[in-house]
Coordinates of C-alpha atoms in Angstrom, one line a residue:
Chain A
X1 CA 22.9 -36.9 7.2
X2 CA 21.9 -35.3 4.0
X3 CA 25.0 -33.8 2.4
X4 CA 24.7 -30.2 0.9
X5 CA 27.3 -28.9 -1.4
X6 CA 28.0 -25.2 -1.8
X7 CA 28.3 -24.8 -5.3
X8 CA 29.9 -21.3 -5.2
X9 CA 28.9 -18.2 -2.9
X10 CA 26.4 -16.0 -4.6
X11 CA 24.4 -13.1 -3.2
X12 CA 20.6 -13.9 -2.8
X13 CA 19.7 -10.5 -4.1
X14 CA 21.3 -11.8 -7.4
X15 CA 18.8 -14.6 -7.1
X16 CA 16.0 -12.0 -6.7
X17 CA 17.3 -10.4 -10.0
X18 CA 17.0 -13.5 -11.8
X19 CA 13.9 -14.5 -10.5
X20 CA 12.6 -11.0 -11.5
X21 CA 13.8 -11.3 -15.0
X22 CA 12.2 -14.6 -15.1
X23 CA 9.1 -13.6 -13.9
X24 CA 8.9 -10.7 -16.2
X25 CA 9.3 -13.0 -19.3
X26 CA 6.5 -15.4 -18.3
X27 CA 4.1 -12.6 -17.1
X28 CA 3.9 -9.2 -19.0
X29 CA 2.1 -7.9 -15.9
X30 CA 5.2 -7.9 -14.0
X31 CA 6.6 -4.3 -13.3
X32 CA 9.5 -3.4 -11.0
X33 CA 9.8 -0.2 -9.3
X34 CA 13.2 0.9 -7.2
X35 CA 13.9 4.0 -5.4
X36 CA 17.1 4.7 -6.7
X37 CA 18.8 1.3 -5.9
X38 CA 18.4 -0.3 -9.3
X39 CA 21.7 -2.0 -9.1
X40 CA 21.8 -2.8 -5.6
X41 CA 18.7 -4.8 -6.1
X42 CA 20.0 -6.4 -9.1
X43 CA 17.3 -5.0 -11.2
X44 CA 19.7 -4.0 -14.0
X45 CA 18.7 -7.1 -16.4
X46 CA 15.0 -6.6 -16.0
X47 CA 15.2 -3.1 -16.7
X48 CA 17.5 -3.6 -19.6
X49 CA 15.0 -6.4 -21.1
X50 CA 12.0 -4.5 -20.5
X51 CA 12.6 -0.7 -20.1
X52 CA 8.9 0.3 -20.3
X53 CA 8.2 -1.8 -17.3
X54 CA 10.8 -0.6 -15.2
X55 CA 9.8 2.4 -13.0
X56 CA 12.6 4.6 -11.4
X57 CA 10.9 6.6 -8.4
X58 CA 13.9 8.2 -7.1
X59 CA 14.7 8.6 -3.4
X60 CA 11.0 8.5 -2.5
X61 CA 10.0 5.0 -0.9
X62 CA 6.7 6.5 0.2
X63 CA 5.6 7.5 -3.1
X64 CA 6.8 4.4 -4.6
X65 CA 4.5 2.2 -2.2
X66 CA 1.8 4.3 -3.3
X67 CA 2.7 4.3 -7.2
X68 CA 3.0 0.4 -6.9
X69 CA -0.5 0.2 -5.4
X70 CA -2.1 2.0 -8.1
X71 CA -0.4 0.0 -10.6
X72 CA -1.4 -3.0 -9.0
X73 CA -5.2 -1.9 -8.7
X74 CA -4.6 -1.5 -12.6
X75 CA -3.8 -5.0 -12.9
X76 CA 0.2 -4.9 -12.8
X77 CA 2.2 -7.4 -10.5
X78 CA 4.5 -4.6 -8.8
X79 CA 8.0 -5.6 -7.2
X80 CA 9.0 -2.6 -5.0
X81 CA 12.9 -2.8 -4.3
X82 CA 14.9 -1.2 -1.8
X83 CA 16.8 -1.7 1.2
X84 CA 15.0 -3.5 4.2
X85 CA 14.9 -0.6 6.4
X86 CA 13.5 1.5 3.5
X87 CA 10.6 -0.8 2.3
X88 CA 9.4 -1.7 5.7
X89 CA 9.9 0.8 8.9
X90 CA 10.0 4.0 6.6
X91 CA 7.1 3.3 4.8
X92 CA 5.1 1.2 7.2
X93 CA 2.0 3.4 7.1
X94 CA 2.1 3.7 3.0
X95 CA 2.5 -0.5 3.3
X96 CA -0.4 -0.8 6.0
X97 CA -3.2 1.4 4.0
X98 CA -2.3 1.1 0.4
X99 CA -1.2 -2.6 0.4
X100 CA -2.1 -4.7 3.3
X101 CA -5.4 -2.8 4.0
X102 CA -5.9 -1.6 0.7
X103 CA -5.7 -5.2 -0.7
X104 CA -3.2 -4.6 -3.5
X105 CA -1.1 -7.4 -5.2
X106 CA 2.3 -5.6 -4.4
X107 CA 5.6 -7.6 -4.0
X108 CA 8.1 -6.1 -1.3
X109 CA 12.0 -6.8 -2.5
X110 CA 14.1 -6.1 0.4
X111 CA 17.6 -6.3 0.2
X112 CA 20.5 -5.7 2.7
X113 CA 18.4 -7.2 5.7
X114 CA 19.9 -7.7 8.8
X115 CA 23.6 -7.1 10.1
X116 CA 25.3 -8.8 7.2
X117 CA 24.8 -5.5 5.6
X118 CA 27.9 -4.7 7.3
X119 CA 30.0 -1.8 7.0
X120 CA 27.2 0.7 6.7
X121 CA 26.3 0.3 10.2
X122 CA 23.0 0.4 12.3
X123 CA 21.1 3.2 10.3
X124 CA 20.7 0.5 7.7
X125 CA 20.9 -2.5 9.2
X126 CA 17.2 -3.3 10.2
X127 CA 17.0 -6.2 12.6
X128 CA 13.2 -5.2 12.9
X129 CA 11.5 -5.5 9.6
X130 CA 10.3 -9.2 10.0
X131 CA 8.2 -8.0 13.1
X132 CA 6.8 -5.0 11.2
X133 CA 5.7 -7.2 7.9
X134 CA 4.4 -10.2 10.6
X135 CA 2.2 -7.3 12.1
X136 CA 0.3 -6.4 8.9
X137 CA -2.8 -8.6 8.2
X138 CA -2.6 -11.0 5.2
X139 CA 1.3 -10.2 4.4
X140 CA 3.4 -13.0 3.3
X141 CA 6.8 -12.9 4.8
X142 CA 9.4 -15.2 3.2
X143 CA 13.1 -15.0 3.9
X144 CA 14.7 -17.8 1.6
X145 CA 18.0 -19.2 2.5
X146 CA 20.3 -18.8 -0.8
X147 CA 20.8 -17.6 -4.3
X148 CA 18.5 -20.7 -5.6
X149 CA 15.8 -20.5 -3.2
X150 CA 15.5 -16.6 -3.7
X151 CA 15.0 -17.2 -7.3
X152 CA 12.4 -19.6 -6.8
X153 CA 10.7 -17.5 -4.2
X154 CA 10.6 -14.7 -6.5
X155 CA 9.0 -16.7 -9.2
X156 CA 6.5 -18.0 -6.5
X157 CA 5.7 -14.7 -5.4
X158 CA 4.9 -13.5 -8.6
X159 CA 2.3 -15.9 -9.2
X160 CA 0.7 -15.7 -5.7
X161 CA -2.2 -13.3 -5.6
X162 CA -1.5 -10.9 -2.8
X163 CA 1.4 -8.9 -1.0
X164 CA 4.5 -10.7 -0.2
X165 CA 7.1 -9.5 2.0
X166 CA 10.7 -11.1 0.3
X167 CA 13.7 -10.7 2.6
X168 CA 17.0 -11.2 1.2
X169 CA 20.5 -10.1 2.0
X170 CA 23.7 -8.2 0.7
X171 CA 26.8 -10.4 1.1
X172 CA 27.6 -13.4 -1.1
X173 CA 26.5 -16.7 0.8
X174 CA 26.9 -20.4 -0.1
X175 CA 24.4 -21.5 -2.5
X176 CA 23.3 -25.3 -1.8
X177 CA 19.6 -26.0 -2.7
X178 CA 18.2 -27.4 -5.8
X179 CA 17.9 -24.9 -8.3
X180 CA 15.0 -26.5 -10.1
X181 CA 13.1 -26.9 -6.7
X182 CA 9.8 -24.7 -7.2
X183 CA 9.5 -22.6 -4.0
X184 CA 6.1 -23.0 -2.0
X185 CA 4.8 -20.1 0.0
X186 CA 4.0 -21.4 3.2
X187 CA 6.0 -24.6 3.5
X188 CA 9.0 -25.1 5.8
X189 CA 11.6 -27.4 4.6
X190 CA 13.0 -30.1 6.6
X191 CA 16.6 -29.7 5.3
X192 CA 18.0 -32.7 7.5
X193 CA 16.0 -35.0 9.5
X194 CA 17.2 -35.6 13.3
X195 CA 16.0 -36.7 16.5
X196 CA 17.9 -35.0 19.5
X197 CA 16.8 -31.3 18.8
X198 CA 15.1 -29.1 15.9
X199 CA 16.8 -26.3 15.0
X200 CA 14.3 -23.6 13.3
X201 CA 16.0 -20.9 11.1
X202 CA 15.6 -19.1 7.7
X203 CA 18.1 -17.1 5.5
X204 CA 21.5 -17.9 5.4
X205 CA 21.3 -19.4 8.9
X206 CA 20.1 -22.6 7.3
X207 CA 23.8 -23.2 5.8
X208 CA 25.1 -22.3 9.3
X209 CA 22.6 -24.8 10.8
X210 CA 23.6 -27.4 8.3
X211 CA 27.2 -27.0 9.3
X212 CA 26.7 -27.2 12.8
X213 CA 24.3 -30.0 12.1
X214 CA 27.2 -32.1 10.4
X215 CA 29.8 -31.5 13.1
X216 CA 27.5 -32.6 16.0
X217 CA 26.6 -35.9 13.7
X218 CA 30.3 -36.8 14.2
X219 CA 30.0 -36.4 18.1
X220 CA 27.0 -38.4 17.8
X221 CA 24.3 -35.6 18.2
X222 CA 21.4 -35.9 15.6
X223 CA 20.0 -32.3 14.6
X224 CA 17.0 -31.7 12.7
X225 CA 17.5 -28.7 10.5
X226 CA 14.1 -26.9 9.6
X227 CA 14.4 -23.9 6.8
X228 CA 11.5 -21.9 7.8
X229 CA 11.6 -19.9 4.7
X230 CA 8.0 -18.7 5.0
X231 CA 7.6 -17.3 8.1
X232 CA 4.1 -16.1 8.0
X233 CA 1.9 -18.3 7.4
X234 CA 3.8 -20.3 9.5
X235 CA 4.2 -24.2 8.6
X236 CA 2.8 -25.1 12.0
X237 CA 2.3 -28.8 10.9
X238 CA 6.0 -29.3 9.8
X239 CA 7.0 -27.6 13.2
X240 CA 5.0 -29.4 15.4
X241 CA 5.7 -32.6 13.7
X242 CA 9.4 -32.1 14.2
X243 CA 9.3 -31.3 17.7
X244 CA 7.2 -34.1 18.7
X245 CA 10.1 -36.1 17.8
X246 CA 13.0 -34.1 19.2
X247 CA 11.1 -32.6 22.1
X248 CA 13.4 -29.5 22.1
X249 CA 14.2 -27.0 19.7
X250 CA 16.2 -23.9 18.9
X251 CA 15.1 -21.0 16.7
X252 CA 17.9 -19.1 15.1
X253 CA 17.7 -16.2 12.8
X254 CA 19.4 -12.6 11.7
X255 CA 16.6 -10.5 13.3
X256 CA 15.9 -9.4 17.0
X257 CA 13.8 -11.2 19.3
X258 CA 11.0 -9.0 19.5
X259 CA 8.3 -10.3 16.3
X260 CA 10.8 -12.5 14.7
X261 CA 10.9 -16.1 13.7
X262 CA 11.4 -17.1 17.5
X263 CA 8.7 -15.3 18.7
X264 CA 6.3 -16.8 15.9
X265 CA 7.7 -19.9 16.7
X266 CA 7.3 -19.5 20.4
X267 CA 3.6 -18.6 19.9
X268 CA 2.8 -21.9 17.7
X269 CA 4.4 -24.4 20.3
X270 CA 3.1 -22.7 23.4
X271 CA -0.3 -23.3 22.2
X272 CA 0.0 -26.5 20.1
X273 CA 2.9 -28.7 21.8
X274 CA 5.1 -26.8 24.3
X275 CA 8.7 -28.0 24.5
X276 CA 12.0 -26.6 25.7
X277 CA 13.0 -23.6 23.5
X278 CA 15.9 -21.6 22.7
X279 CA 16.7 -18.4 20.7
X280 CA 19.4 -17.2 18.7
X281 CA 18.9 -13.8 17.4
X282 CA 20.2 -10.1 17.7
X283 CA 18.3 -9.7 21.2
X284 CA 17.0 -6.1 21.6
X285 CA 19.7 -4.2 20.1
X286 CA 20.9 -2.1 16.9
X287 CA 23.5 -3.4 15.0
X288 CA 27.0 -1.5 14.2
X289 CA 29.9 -1.5 11.5
X290 CA 31.8 -4.7 10.9
X291 CA 32.2 -7.5 8.2
X292 CA 29.4 -9.8 7.7
X293 CA 31.3 -12.9 9.0
X294 CA 32.6 -10.5 12.0
X295 CA 29.3 -9.4 12.8
X296 CA 27.5 -12.8 12.5
X297 CA 30.2 -14.0 15.3
X298 CA 29.9 -11.1 17.5
X299 CA 26.2 -11.5 17.5
X300 CA 26.6 -15.5 18.1
X301 CA 25.0 -16.6 15.1
X302 CA 27.4 -18.7 13.1
X303 CA 27.5 -22.5 13.1
X304 CA 29.9 -22.4 15.8
X305 CA 27.4 -20.7 18.5
X306 CA 24.7 -23.2 16.9
X307 CA 26.9 -26.0 18.0
X308 CA 27.4 -24.5 21.5
X309 CA 23.6 -23.9 21.8
X310 CA 22.6 -27.6 20.8
X311 CA 24.8 -29.0 23.3
X312 CA 23.7 -26.5 26.0
X313 CA 20.0 -27.7 26.1
X314 CA 20.4 -31.7 25.4
Chain B
X1 CA -31.5 -6.5 -11.1
X2 CA -28.4 -4.2 -11.4
X3 CA -28.5 -1.5 -8.9
X4 CA -28.5 1.0 -11.9
X5 CA -31.7 0.0 -12.9
X6 CA -33.4 1.2 -9.7
X7 CA -32.5 4.5 -10.1
X8 CA -34.3 5.7 -13.6
X9 CA -33.8 9.4 -12.5
X10 CA -30.4 9.1 -12.1
X11 CA -29.8 7.2 -15.2
X12 CA -31.5 10.0 -17.1
X13 CA -29.1 12.5 -15.2
X14 CA -26.0 10.4 -15.9
X15 CA -27.1 10.0 -19.7
X16 CA -27.7 13.8 -20.3
X17 CA -24.2 15.0 -20.9
X18 CA -25.7 18.6 -21.8
X19 CA -26.9 18.8 -18.1
X20 CA -27.3 22.5 -17.1
X21 CA -25.6 23.7 -14.4
X22 CA -28.8 24.4 -12.6
X23 CA -29.1 20.7 -12.3
X24 CA -25.9 20.1 -11.1
X25 CA -26.5 22.6 -8.4
X26 CA -29.6 20.9 -7.5
X27 CA -27.9 17.7 -7.3
X28 CA -25.1 19.6 -5.2
X29 CA -27.6 21.0 -2.7
X30 CA -29.4 17.3 -2.1
X31 CA -25.5 15.9 -1.7
X32 CA -25.2 18.5 1.0
X33 CA -28.4 17.4 2.8
X34 CA -27.4 14.0 2.5
X35 CA -23.7 15.0 4.3
X36 CA -25.6 16.9 7.0
X37 CA -28.0 14.1 7.5
X38 CA -25.1 11.3 7.6
X39 CA -23.0 13.1 9.6
X40 CA -25.6 13.9 12.3
X41 CA -26.9 10.5 12.1
X42 CA -23.3 9.1 12.7
X43 CA -22.7 11.5 15.5
X44 CA -19.1 11.8 14.1
X45 CA -17.6 12.5 10.9
X46 CA -16.3 15.5 8.6
X47 CA -18.9 17.8 7.3
X48 CA -16.7 20.9 6.9
X49 CA -14.4 19.6 3.9
X50 CA -17.3 17.6 2.6
X51 CA -19.3 20.7 2.2
X52 CA -16.5 22.5 0.5
X53 CA -15.9 19.9 -2.1
X54 CA -19.6 19.0 -2.6
X55 CA -19.7 21.5 -6.2
X56 CA -16.4 19.9 -7.2
X57 CA -17.5 16.3 -6.7
X58 CA -20.9 16.6 -8.0
X59 CA -19.5 18.4 -11.2
X60 CA -17.1 15.7 -11.6
X61 CA -19.3 12.5 -11.4
X62 CA -22.4 14.0 -13.1
X63 CA -20.8 16.0 -16.1
X64 CA -16.9 15.7 -16.2
X65 CA -15.7 12.1 -15.9
X66 CA -16.2 9.2 -18.3
X67 CA -17.4 6.5 -16.0
X68 CA -20.1 4.2 -15.9
X69 CA -21.5 2.7 -12.4
X70 CA -23.1 -0.4 -14.2
X71 CA -19.7 -1.6 -15.6
X72 CA -17.5 -0.1 -13.0
X73 CA -14.9 -2.3 -11.7
X74 CA -11.9 -1.5 -9.2
X75 CA -9.2 -2.1 -12.0
X76 CA -10.9 1.2 -13.6
X77 CA -10.3 -0.2 -17.3
X78 CA -12.2 1.9 -20.0
X79 CA -13.2 4.6 -17.8
X80 CA -12.1 7.9 -16.1
X81 CA -10.9 7.1 -12.2
X82 CA -11.5 9.1 -9.0
X83 CA -9.0 8.7 -6.1
X84 CA -10.1 10.4 -2.7
X85 CA -6.8 11.4 -1.1
X86 CA -8.4 13.2 1.7
X87 CA -10.5 10.1 3.1
X88 CA -12.0 12.1 5.8
X89 CA -14.4 13.5 3.2
X90 CA -16.0 10.3 2.7
X91 CA -19.6 11.8 3.3
X92 CA -19.3 13.7 0.2
X93 CA -17.8 10.9 -1.5
X94 CA -20.5 8.2 -0.7
X95 CA -23.4 10.7 -1.1
X96 CA -22.1 11.3 -4.6
X97 CA -21.5 7.9 -5.4
X98 CA -25.0 6.8 -4.1
X99 CA -26.7 9.7 -6.1
X100 CA -24.8 8.5 -9.2
X101 CA -26.1 5.2 -9.2
X102 CA -23.0 3.3 -7.6
X103 CA -25.1 1.9 -4.7
X104 CA -28.5 2.3 -3.1
X105 CA -28.8 5.9 -1.5
X106 CA -30.7 4.0 1.3
X107 CA -27.2 3.0 2.3
X108 CA -26.4 6.4 3.1
X109 CA -28.1 6.3 6.4
X110 CA -25.5 3.5 7.7
X111 CA -22.3 5.7 7.6
X112 CA -20.1 5.0 10.4
X113 CA -22.3 2.2 11.8
X114 CA -21.4 -1.3 12.8
X115 CA -21.3 -3.8 9.8
X116 CA -21.6 -0.9 7.4
X117 CA -19.9 -0.7 3.7
X118 CA -19.7 3.1 4.4
X119 CA -16.8 3.0 6.9
X120 CA -15.7 6.0 8.7
X121 CA -12.8 6.5 5.9
X122 CA -13.2 4.8 2.4
X123 CA -12.4 1.1 2.4
X124 CA -12.4 -1.7 -0.4
X125 CA -12.7 -4.4 2.3
X126 CA -16.4 -4.3 2.3
X127 CA -17.1 -4.4 -1.8
X128 CA -18.4 -0.7 -2.0
X129 CA -19.1 -0.1 -5.4
X130 CA -17.1 2.9 -6.8
X131 CA -14.4 2.8 -4.1
X132 CA -11.0 2.1 -6.1
X133 CA -8.7 2.4 -2.9
X134 CA -8.6 3.1 0.8
X135 CA -7.7 6.4 2.2
X136 CA -7.5 7.9 5.3
X137 CA -3.9 8.3 6.4
X138 CA -3.1 11.5 4.5
X139 CA -0.7 12.4 1.7
X140 CA -0.9 9.0 0.0
X141 CA -3.7 9.0 -2.5
X142 CA -1.7 11.3 -5.5
X143 CA 1.1 8.6 -5.4
X144 CA -1.9 5.8 -6.0
X145 CA -3.2 8.2 -8.7
X146 CA 0.1 8.5 -10.6
X147 CA 0.5 4.6 -10.4
X148 CA -2.8 4.3 -12.0
X149 CA -2.1 7.0 -14.5
X150 CA 1.2 5.5 -15.7
X151 CA -0.6 1.9 -15.8
X152 CA -3.0 3.8 -18.1
X153 CA -0.3 5.1 -20.3
X154 CA 1.4 1.5 -20.3
X155 CA -1.6 0.1 -21.5
X156 CA -2.5 2.6 -24.0
X157 CA -6.0 3.7 -22.2
X158 CA -6.7 7.3 -22.8
X159 CA -8.9 7.7 -20.1
X160 CA -7.9 9.9 -17.2
X161 CA -7.0 9.6 -13.3
X162 CA -8.6 12.5 -10.9
X163 CA -7.2 12.9 -7.3
X164 CA -8.6 14.9 -4.6
X165 CA -6.2 16.5 -1.8
X166 CA -6.9 18.8 0.8
X167 CA -4.7 22.0 0.8
X168 CA -3.8 21.2 4.5
X169 CA -2.9 17.5 3.2
X170 CA -0.3 19.2 1.1
X171 CA 1.7 19.5 4.3
X172 CA 2.5 15.8 3.9
X173 CA 6.1 15.4 2.3
X174 CA 4.7 12.5 0.4
X175 CA 2.5 14.8 -1.8
X176 CA 5.8 16.2 -3.0
X177 CA 7.1 12.8 -3.6
X178 CA 4.0 12.2 -5.9
X179 CA 4.2 15.5 -7.6
X180 CA 7.7 15.0 -9.0
X181 CA 7.1 11.5 -9.7
X182 CA 4.2 12.4 -11.7
X183 CA 6.3 15.2 -13.9
X184 CA 8.9 12.7 -14.3
X185 CA 6.9 10.1 -15.9
X186 CA 4.9 12.6 -18.1
X187 CA 1.9 12.0 -16.7
X188 CA -0.5 14.2 -18.8
X189 CA -3.6 12.0 -17.9
X190 CA -3.5 13.0 -14.2
X191 CA -5.4 15.8 -12.8
X192 CA -5.2 16.9 -9.3
X193 CA -7.8 18.9 -7.3
X194 CA -7.2 20.9 -4.4
X195 CA -9.7 21.8 -2.0
X196 CA -8.3 25.1 -1.6
X197 CA -10.3 26.3 1.5
X198 CA -7.7 27.6 3.8
X199 CA -8.5 25.3 6.9
X200 CA -7.5 22.4 8.7
X201 CA -8.4 20.5 12.0
X202 CA -6.1 23.0 14.3
X203 CA -7.0 26.4 12.5
X204 CA -6.2 28.2 9.5
X205 CA -3.7 26.9 7.1
X206 CA -2.0 30.3 8.0
X207 CA -1.7 29.7 11.4
X208 CA -0.9 26.0 11.5
X209 CA 1.9 25.7 8.8
X210 CA 1.2 27.6 5.9
X211 CA 4.6 28.0 4.5
X212 CA 5.1 29.5 0.8
X213 CA 2.6 29.8 -2.2
X214 CA 0.9 26.8 -2.9
X215 CA 0.2 27.2 -6.6
X216 CA 3.9 28.2 -7.0
X217 CA 4.6 25.1 -5.6
X218 CA 2.9 23.0 -7.9
X219 CA 4.5 25.2 -10.8
X220 CA 7.8 24.4 -9.3
X221 CA 7.7 20.8 -9.4
X222 CA 6.4 21.0 -13.1
X223 CA 3.0 20.8 -12.9
X224 CA 0.3 22.9 -14.9
X225 CA -2.2 24.8 -12.8
X226 CA -5.5 26.2 -12.8
X227 CA -7.3 28.0 -10.2
X228 CA -11.1 28.6 -9.9
X229 CA -14.0 29.2 -8.0
X230 CA -15.0 26.0 -6.4
X231 CA -18.4 26.9 -5.8
X232 CA -19.3 28.4 -9.0
X233 CA -20.5 25.4 -11.4
X234 CA -19.8 27.1 -14.7
X235 CA -16.3 27.8 -13.3
X236 CA -15.7 24.3 -12.1
X237 CA -16.6 23.0 -15.4
X238 CA -14.4 25.4 -17.3
X239 CA -11.6 24.7 -15.0
X240 CA -11.7 21.0 -15.6
X241 CA -12.1 21.6 -19.5
X242 CA -8.9 23.6 -19.3
X243 CA -7.0 21.0 -17.1
X244 CA -7.8 18.3 -19.6
X245 CA -6.5 20.1 -22.5
X246 CA -3.4 21.5 -20.7
X247 CA -2.5 17.6 -20.1
X248 CA -3.4 16.8 -23.3
X249 CA -1.3 19.6 -24.7
X250 CA 1.8 19.4 -22.5
X251 CA 2.0 15.7 -21.4
X252 CA 2.6 17.2 -17.8
X253 CA 0.1 16.6 -14.8
X254 CA -2.0 19.4 -14.1
X255 CA -3.3 20.8 -10.6
X256 CA -6.8 22.6 -10.2
X257 CA -6.6 24.6 -7.2
X258 CA -10.4 25.5 -6.3
X259 CA -10.7 28.0 -3.8
X260 CA -13.5 26.8 -1.7
X261 CA -15.1 27.9 1.9
X262 CA -15.0 25.2 4.4
X263 CA -18.4 24.2 5.4
X264 CA -20.0 26.0 2.2
X265 CA -23.8 26.1 1.9
X266 CA -24.6 26.4 5.7
X267 CA -24.1 29.6 7.1
X268 CA -22.9 28.8 10.6
X269 CA -20.3 25.9 9.3
X270 CA -18.9 28.3 6.7
X271 CA -15.3 29.7 6.5
X272 CA -14.2 28.1 9.8
X273 CA -12.3 25.2 11.1
X274 CA -14.6 24.4 13.7
X275 CA -16.6 22.0 11.7
X276 CA -13.9 20.1 10.2
X277 CA -14.7 16.7 12.1
X278 CA -17.5 17.7 14.3
X279 CA -21.1 16.3 13.9
X280 CA -24.1 18.8 14.3
X281 CA -26.5 17.9 16.9
X282 CA -30.4 17.5 15.9
X283 CA -30.9 20.9 16.1
X284 CA -28.2 22.1 14.1
X285 CA -28.9 19.7 11.8
X286 CA -32.5 21.0 11.1
X287 CA -31.0 24.4 11.2
X288 CA -28.6 23.5 8.3
X289 CA -31.2 21.5 6.5
X290 CA -33.5 24.6 6.4
X291 CA -31.1 26.1 4.2
X292 CA -30.7 23.2 1.7
X293 CA -33.5 22.2 -0.8
X294 CA -34.4 18.9 -1.1
X295 CA -34.2 18.2 -4.9
X296 CA -33.7 14.5 -5.3
X297 CA -35.5 13.3 -2.3
X298 CA -33.9 12.6 0.9
X299 CA -32.6 8.8 1.6

């Protein structure tokens, strides 16, 4: 199988920070807003380089969304950044009226998504954000897999005309994709071709799936790993092509079952090409305090569990 | 043909900057007729707040704002901008926009009807000229206006951004997030307008959730405040002039609190919350129209 090398663990939010800086250099319309989380969102470099285009909003996310909509109407390209829960669930109605229904070119930079936020516990660990953002008409939902891809996805989001939800996490995770490969919104990336089972995944679970595929290859099991980095709009062609070949699939994500990638893929395949499907996700529950790796193991979302799941459906 | 050219009378009105208050009052009377007829025809909608803000919005669009319907674009570049935060005031907003030449007055009769550009609450999805942003879910327009005002500052555009909120709407927490943001970012080019009619759907503000002094609240958040009678054209124009000057001098946002009567201009609707969101029947409509002079011709 195709060999991926981890060039050193990096947090995906730093990929966003670097992407934001580059996007800002490339286009003077790019502005950044945060609700008192400049450091956590890695906006420091952008703020230092473009102080007049960095807008601190204080701990007031609802207003931040509205202000960003105003800036977008006036022709700016605003990126609003906070923790995933606080730029989705907390401000769902603002995003709905001002960004989605209001047709404004606002980019939502969502960090610390999922249980790997870790020790802060369930108040901060949203496992529902993809569902909320998928529900908004015309919202693009992107969850890149590593630092490099997050950087490229940020550049792509800046160029895209319309609202984009860009999801990334807190901890450092393996960095293994081509740093120079431009990100295509709406494309699912076949990371490894296989014939026995398809694994559709997003975020840092892509690395876990690749590790699982490598281990299974040694046992003679061929796994196709597809990085569904854009969850909406879903790349139906790539997903259907994959299951036509493998006939069965697993969907893995750091998100709950309701409204996540799993249900998106299930809805697609139910209509287009029904196959046996298994889901690996948070189920229907809240997170809890713990280390990122410990929680991923507890929730059954690591390479070891993917290996087990693949074997169970063969 | 541009929409603008279809309305020679209106062009004359817009171009004549020294329009006497009598003319504004005449326009306001026609706008009130429009509101009553639109809401009656739609069999739903919000006449109460529309009537209480009619004089203010008439003054704003026909005298105060530097705007041009013929060159208007959603981004508002090179013009003053207006955001209606209290989206349920759509009837007065649509009437004033149409009468000012943004779209044909004949379209007013389509309010709330299937396929209309005049959605129940303002929408940007039907390309209705003059509407900058959707509204309806309350408490959000001040934030949008603050973003627009900030963009104008960043771009060196000296034009102003106006935003209209209801007094009941100020129960929304986001209003106060927007208030502190506007002060923090020195938005002297932002002028807020409060329709201070003391009423909301469930009753008087006092009886529903009226804690504290509204003017002192704005002042506590660092805003300049101006108070005026929202049904006296001279007082309205003076309040806007004062607000512009205060904003320019202090570099701080300014809130004009206009004392108004919900339902103003129609005796049986005035001063009560009961007509906040209720349409008159045909008989009540005629009763209301009998009190309002037809000045520019009904649509």
